[in-house]
Amino acid sequence: MSSNLNLFAPVQMGAYILPNRIVMAPMTRLRAIDSIPNSLMATYYAQRASAGLIVTECTMVSPLSLGYINCPGIYSAEQVAGWRLVTDAVHEQGGRIFLQLWHSGRVSHSSLLGGELPVAPSAIAGVGSLHTPLGKVSLETPRALEIEEITGIVEQFRQGAKNALAAGFDGVELHGAFGYLIDQFLQDGSNQRTDEYGGSIENRSRFLLEVVAAVVDVWGGERVGIKLSPSNTFYGMQDSNPQATFGYVIKALNAFGLAYLHLMEPNEVDLATREVLNPVITEFRSIYPGTIITNGGYDGITSDSYGALRERIIISGNADLVSFGKLFISNPDLPKRLQLNAELNTPDPRTFYAADATGYTDYPFLES
């Protein structure tokens, strides 16, 4: 990467030339009542269409992949129609939007799944709690998937990719991070299988790579991304050798010609929990020559610190784009504000997970 580039320069990302290098990160917002996307969500995403790329919130590939109340799905005709409202609205504003495909795995609860236990590579409970119809409950011990079930879940991702195509998305991102099902198969703290999906790094990577292959078969590699979090400790995730585990996977991903690799940096909790890879992009840039989006630790910037942000990301040559989470919640016109060094709205965490427009579509634009 040339050192004279900046976040407002166009960039080739897979099949697309993006107008800037600022990505709206996927963020759970819980506005999809009964798991069906709606017009309020269409307004929310369309407001943020000036991002070089929008990646949606995590989206279920099957009813049994639900992890949170009012998360959207992509497995029914009603959900496809709801997402079409979103993609049409974003495209009308000149934006580009990828759908994040997701299976929560063990990060769920039987009260969310009609009484069925969550599934995972192994019967090992995650650490943490969830809000459910029963109130806030601890994660329960999941049921270990039978080997013949795994192919069916790969096919759920394939069908979700097909449905995303029908809904008018520009591409898809696989959620391989944050302790959800793909990540659970990959890391040895959550995967203690003894068949071809467990044990060695190659075996633990098998599910992830099979899902990538299935989705690439639908979209082509240049319209598919994947998000990984090598230093993540969410829900009790851990691996005995993350450098080797994620190094193997990232090298293997080179064969697919993906649009991008979305890498999550550790947060304060990760850093305080145990020794983790930090920074992540520095660790893996040398083995992944494709496009890298970096995420994590950038939401605390102000207009005064933008220059340091540019120095950290772009001049270093370790990433091609940067994704923002909370700042896009409160600043629908974030690229413009950053370019003008303008004042930034402050996000209100009390409204992150709610059911109405408050703290969702009512943050002011700069001109207002």
XYZ file of C-alpha atoms in Angstrom:
368
model
C 0.000 0.000 0.000
C 1.242 3.463 -0.895
C 1.897 5.730 2.077
C 0.096 8.693 0.462
C -3.345 7.051 0.616
C -6.034 8.091 3.069
C -9.430 6.931 4.246
C -11.202 9.058 1.646
C -9.419 7.586 -1.368
C -11.297 5.039 -3.520
C -10.239 1.422 -3.189
C -10.766 -1.764 -5.143
C -12.447 -4.348 -2.933
C -13.227 -7.570 -4.746
C -15.735 -6.827 -7.503
C -16.270 -3.224 -6.404
C -14.497 0.113 -6.409
C -15.538 1.743 -3.142
C -15.630 5.560 -2.956
C -13.863 5.585 0.421
C -12.207 3.209 2.872
C -14.652 3.708 5.746
C -16.784 0.656 6.492
C -19.866 0.459 8.682
C -19.176 -2.539 10.918
C -21.849 -5.166 11.563
C -23.714 -4.283 14.766
C -26.570 -6.093 16.477
C -29.443 -3.614 16.983
C -32.465 -5.904 17.679
C -35.033 -3.963 15.613
C -36.202 -6.924 13.478
C -39.503 -7.709 15.191
C -40.206 -11.444 14.887
C -36.882 -11.706 12.994
C -38.268 -9.933 9.896
C -36.411 -6.836 8.602
C -38.638 -3.773 8.275
C -38.936 -0.213 6.984
C -37.334 1.256 10.121
C -34.238 -0.822 9.413
C -34.304 0.344 5.798
C -34.213 3.955 6.968
C -31.361 3.229 9.385
C -29.114 1.625 6.790
C -29.986 4.114 4.038
C -28.992 6.992 6.339
C -25.485 5.485 6.468
C -25.087 4.803 2.743
C -22.136 7.207 2.432
C -19.942 4.486 3.962
C -17.650 2.860 1.445
C -19.345 -0.384 2.481
C -22.109 -1.297 4.925
C -22.047 -4.725 6.570
C -25.348 -5.589 8.191
C -25.975 -6.933 11.657
C -25.575 -10.693 12.121
C -28.376 -12.539 10.334
C -29.633 -16.047 11.084
C -29.332 -18.795 8.475
C -31.950 -20.965 10.229
C -34.484 -20.722 13.073
C -32.170 -22.722 15.347
C -29.277 -20.295 14.790
C -30.993 -17.570 16.839
C -28.955 -16.067 19.664
C -30.850 -12.870 20.520
C -34.473 -11.756 20.488
C -35.420 -9.738 17.373
C -32.331 -10.571 15.352
C -33.133 -10.763 11.623
C -33.057 -13.945 9.582
C -32.492 -14.805 5.907
C -34.217 -18.197 5.710
C -37.838 -17.264 4.877
C -39.594 -15.478 2.026
C -40.821 -12.797 4.454
C -37.274 -12.109 5.588
C -35.991 -11.894 2.020
C -38.754 -9.380 1.231
C -37.894 -7.392 4.358
C -34.222 -7.254 3.439
C -35.207 -6.129 -0.077
C -36.633 -2.971 1.543
C -33.199 -2.378 3.040
C -31.100 -3.026 -0.045
C -33.373 -0.949 -2.270
C -33.167 1.963 0.180
C -29.361 1.766 0.412
C -28.938 1.495 -3.346
C -31.227 4.480 -3.901
C -28.730 6.483 -1.827
C -25.785 5.165 -3.838
C -24.508 2.771 -1.183
C -23.167 -0.781 -1.140
C -24.287 -3.352 1.409
C -23.170 -6.879 2.370
C -25.265 -9.228 4.520
C -23.532 -10.894 7.467
C -24.457 -14.600 7.612
C -24.516 -16.040 11.132
C -25.154 -19.087 13.275
C -24.947 -18.473 17.029
C -24.143 -22.081 17.983
C -23.822 -22.421 21.749
C -24.464 -18.705 22.325
C -28.186 -19.273 22.642
C -30.729 -20.819 24.990
C -33.499 -23.398 24.714
C -36.098 -20.739 25.576
C -35.152 -18.984 22.305
C -35.241 -22.217 20.306
C -38.640 -23.676 21.067
C -37.249 -25.849 23.828
C -34.414 -27.348 21.783
C -30.881 -27.129 23.126
C -28.386 -24.952 21.264
C -25.905 -26.882 19.144
C -22.111 -26.664 19.084
C -19.093 -28.716 18.035
C -18.831 -30.040 21.610
C -21.074 -30.104 24.665
C -19.162 -27.282 26.386
C -21.074 -24.295 27.722
C -19.964 -20.801 26.869
C -19.369 -18.198 29.565
C -21.924 -15.442 29.944
C -25.639 -14.749 29.842
C -28.405 -13.791 27.414
C -31.701 -11.945 27.520
C -34.445 -14.458 26.724
C -38.230 -14.790 27.139
C -37.396 -16.084 30.631
C -35.357 -13.003 31.478
C -31.573 -12.888 31.743
C -30.196 -16.427 31.935
C -26.760 -18.052 31.883
C -25.654 -19.895 28.770
C -26.596 -23.565 29.016
C -24.593 -26.590 27.940
C -25.223 -27.144 24.216
C -25.785 -30.398 22.385
C -22.783 -31.617 20.396
C -23.602 -31.852 16.705
C -23.668 -35.312 15.173
C -21.283 -35.487 12.261
C -24.099 -36.048 9.759
C -25.734 -32.774 10.914
C -22.754 -30.633 10.017
C -23.298 -30.891 6.269
C -26.845 -29.662 6.806
C -25.617 -26.522 8.531
C -23.153 -25.867 5.716
C -26.135 -26.058 3.374
C -28.041 -23.575 5.548
C -25.231 -21.104 4.945
C -25.384 -21.878 1.221
C -29.136 -21.249 1.145
C -28.711 -18.092 3.189
C -26.224 -16.882 0.580
C -28.734 -17.633 -2.179
C -31.447 -15.775 -0.288
C -29.131 -12.796 0.180
C -28.646 -12.725 -3.570
C -32.422 -12.741 -4.049
C -32.750 -9.911 -1.501
C -30.534 -7.643 -3.590
C -27.366 -7.511 -1.518
C -24.008 -6.676 -3.097
C -22.275 -9.535 -1.288
C -22.098 -11.418 1.993
C -19.813 -11.590 5.005
C -19.434 -14.777 7.025
C -19.466 -14.240 10.773
C -16.489 -16.309 11.876
C -15.815 -14.244 14.998
C -16.965 -13.488 18.559
C -17.453 -17.044 19.755
C -20.300 -18.064 17.446
C -20.570 -21.406 15.654
C -17.824 -21.023 13.032
C -15.448 -19.726 15.708
C -16.511 -22.509 18.082
C -15.404 -25.136 15.573
C -12.108 -23.358 14.993
C -10.802 -22.843 18.528
C -9.752 -25.797 20.669
C -11.241 -24.395 23.865
C -14.722 -24.987 22.430
C -14.001 -27.867 20.021
C -12.952 -31.150 21.590
C -14.274 -33.446 18.893
C -12.350 -36.573 17.939
C -13.667 -36.955 14.375
C -12.585 -35.142 11.201
C -13.962 -31.846 12.563
C -11.835 -31.832 15.715
C -8.326 -32.351 17.046
C -5.786 -30.935 14.609
C -5.876 -27.381 13.306
C -6.679 -28.750 9.865
C -9.697 -30.627 11.217
C -10.957 -27.742 13.339
C -10.711 -25.471 10.292
C -12.726 -27.848 8.131
C -16.182 -26.451 8.967
C -15.124 -22.843 8.349
C -13.547 -23.695 5.010
C -16.539 -25.787 3.940
C -18.868 -22.881 4.695
C -16.615 -20.471 2.783
C -16.573 -22.829 -0.210
C -20.374 -23.155 -0.172
C -20.946 -19.402 -0.070
C -18.274 -18.681 -2.681
C -20.024 -21.233 -4.901
C -23.087 -18.961 -4.806
C -21.493 -15.512 -4.980
C -17.961 -15.961 -6.311
C -15.047 -15.089 -4.062
C -14.904 -11.418 -5.046
C -18.278 -10.754 -3.386
C -17.630 -12.678 -0.153
C -15.864 -11.528 3.010
C -15.224 -13.166 6.376
C -14.772 -11.721 9.848
C -12.366 -13.330 12.326
C -11.381 -12.371 15.874
C -8.109 -14.125 16.790
C -7.830 -12.366 20.156
C -11.481 -12.519 21.139
C -12.424 -13.786 24.601
C -16.198 -13.305 24.266
C -18.314 -16.068 25.818
C -15.227 -17.826 27.183
C -13.492 -18.391 23.840
C -9.854 -19.466 23.902
C -7.339 -21.370 21.814
C -4.062 -22.944 22.926
C -2.178 -21.489 19.951
C -4.145 -18.729 18.196
C -1.168 -17.686 16.088
C -0.967 -21.156 14.532
C -4.721 -21.723 14.351
C -5.631 -18.447 12.704
C -2.439 -18.398 10.661
C -3.454 -21.705 9.086
C -6.967 -20.495 8.320
C -5.894 -17.145 6.913
C -3.358 -18.793 4.619
C -6.064 -21.212 3.440
C -8.446 -18.324 2.700
C -6.012 -16.994 0.086
C -7.185 -19.754 -2.255
C -10.733 -18.346 -2.452
C -9.944 -14.864 -3.804
C -12.242 -13.230 -1.248
C -13.375 -9.619 -1.364
C -11.811 -9.059 2.055
C -10.699 -10.411 5.394
C -12.249 -8.495 8.316
C -9.970 -8.726 11.366
C -11.067 -7.753 14.870
C -8.518 -6.260 17.249
C -8.702 -7.129 20.959
C -10.716 -4.861 23.232
C -9.965 -3.885 26.822
C -11.686 -6.986 28.202
C -9.698 -9.280 25.908
C -6.432 -7.625 26.916
C -7.276 -7.850 30.620
C -8.386 -11.493 30.465
C -5.190 -13.108 29.230
C -2.252 -12.579 26.877
C -3.630 -12.223 23.359
C -2.306 -11.323 19.921
C -2.076 -7.543 19.721
C -2.245 -5.949 17.218
C -3.899 -8.595 15.075
C -3.382 -6.953 11.677
C 0.369 -6.790 12.191
C 0.426 -10.493 13.019
C -1.313 -11.666 9.825
C -0.707 -9.007 7.147
C 2.350 -10.823 5.816
C 0.412 -14.024 5.061
C -2.681 -12.389 3.556
C -1.947 -10.197 0.525
C -5.643 -9.567 -0.173
C -7.803 -6.735 1.121
C -7.941 -6.412 4.918
C -10.525 -4.464 6.900
C -9.416 -3.647 10.433
C -11.943 -3.282 13.248
C -11.730 -2.479 16.933
C -10.304 0.368 18.971
C -11.198 3.125 16.506
C -14.507 4.307 17.974
C -12.779 6.477 20.560
C -11.384 8.899 17.992
C -12.264 12.567 17.846
C -11.769 15.054 15.065
C -8.531 16.094 16.763
C -7.150 12.559 16.711
C -8.035 11.663 13.117
C -4.496 12.311 11.915
C -3.143 9.747 14.367
C -5.767 7.277 13.173
C -4.642 7.691 9.571
C -1.024 7.205 10.628
C -1.914 4.056 12.557
C -3.918 2.332 9.836
C -3.056 3.561 6.381
C 0.599 4.562 6.469
C 1.445 1.362 8.349
C 0.329 -0.606 5.288
C -1.314 -3.271 7.450
C -4.917 -2.612 6.410
C -6.800 -1.298 3.407
C -10.038 -0.206 5.075
C -11.239 0.479 8.616
C -14.656 -0.381 10.022
C -16.385 1.684 12.686
C -19.146 0.499 14.987
C -20.457 2.848 17.658
C -19.474 5.989 15.745
C -21.715 4.900 12.865
C -24.575 4.394 15.305
C -24.495 8.052 16.335
C -23.120 9.605 13.125
C -25.053 8.531 10.036
C -22.803 10.798 7.955
C -19.554 9.645 9.585
C -17.340 9.806 6.447
C -18.273 13.460 5.915
C -17.661 14.336 9.549
C -14.246 12.689 9.536
C -13.247 14.349 6.278
C -14.227 17.784 7.596
C -12.812 17.164 11.087
C -16.312 18.029 12.292
C -17.798 17.426 15.720
C -19.041 13.884 16.311
C -22.325 12.915 17.941
C -21.947 10.775 21.067
C -23.688 7.378 20.991
C -26.184 6.531 23.737
C -25.629 2.922 24.908
C -29.075 2.866 26.542
C -30.653 2.739 23.074
C -28.318 0.270 21.370
C -30.697 -2.673 21.831
C -34.293 -1.499 21.648
C -37.365 -1.756 19.449
C -38.039 1.763 18.181
C -36.442 4.687 16.363
C -34.973 6.288 19.487
C -31.196 6.124 19.281
C -31.540 4.410 15.912
C -32.704 6.731 13.148
C -32.936 10.030 15.078
C -29.249 11.014 15.351
C -28.712 14.357 13.543
C -26.788 14.790 10.327
C -24.084 17.443 10.218
C -26.109 19.920 8.150
C -28.999 19.775 10.625
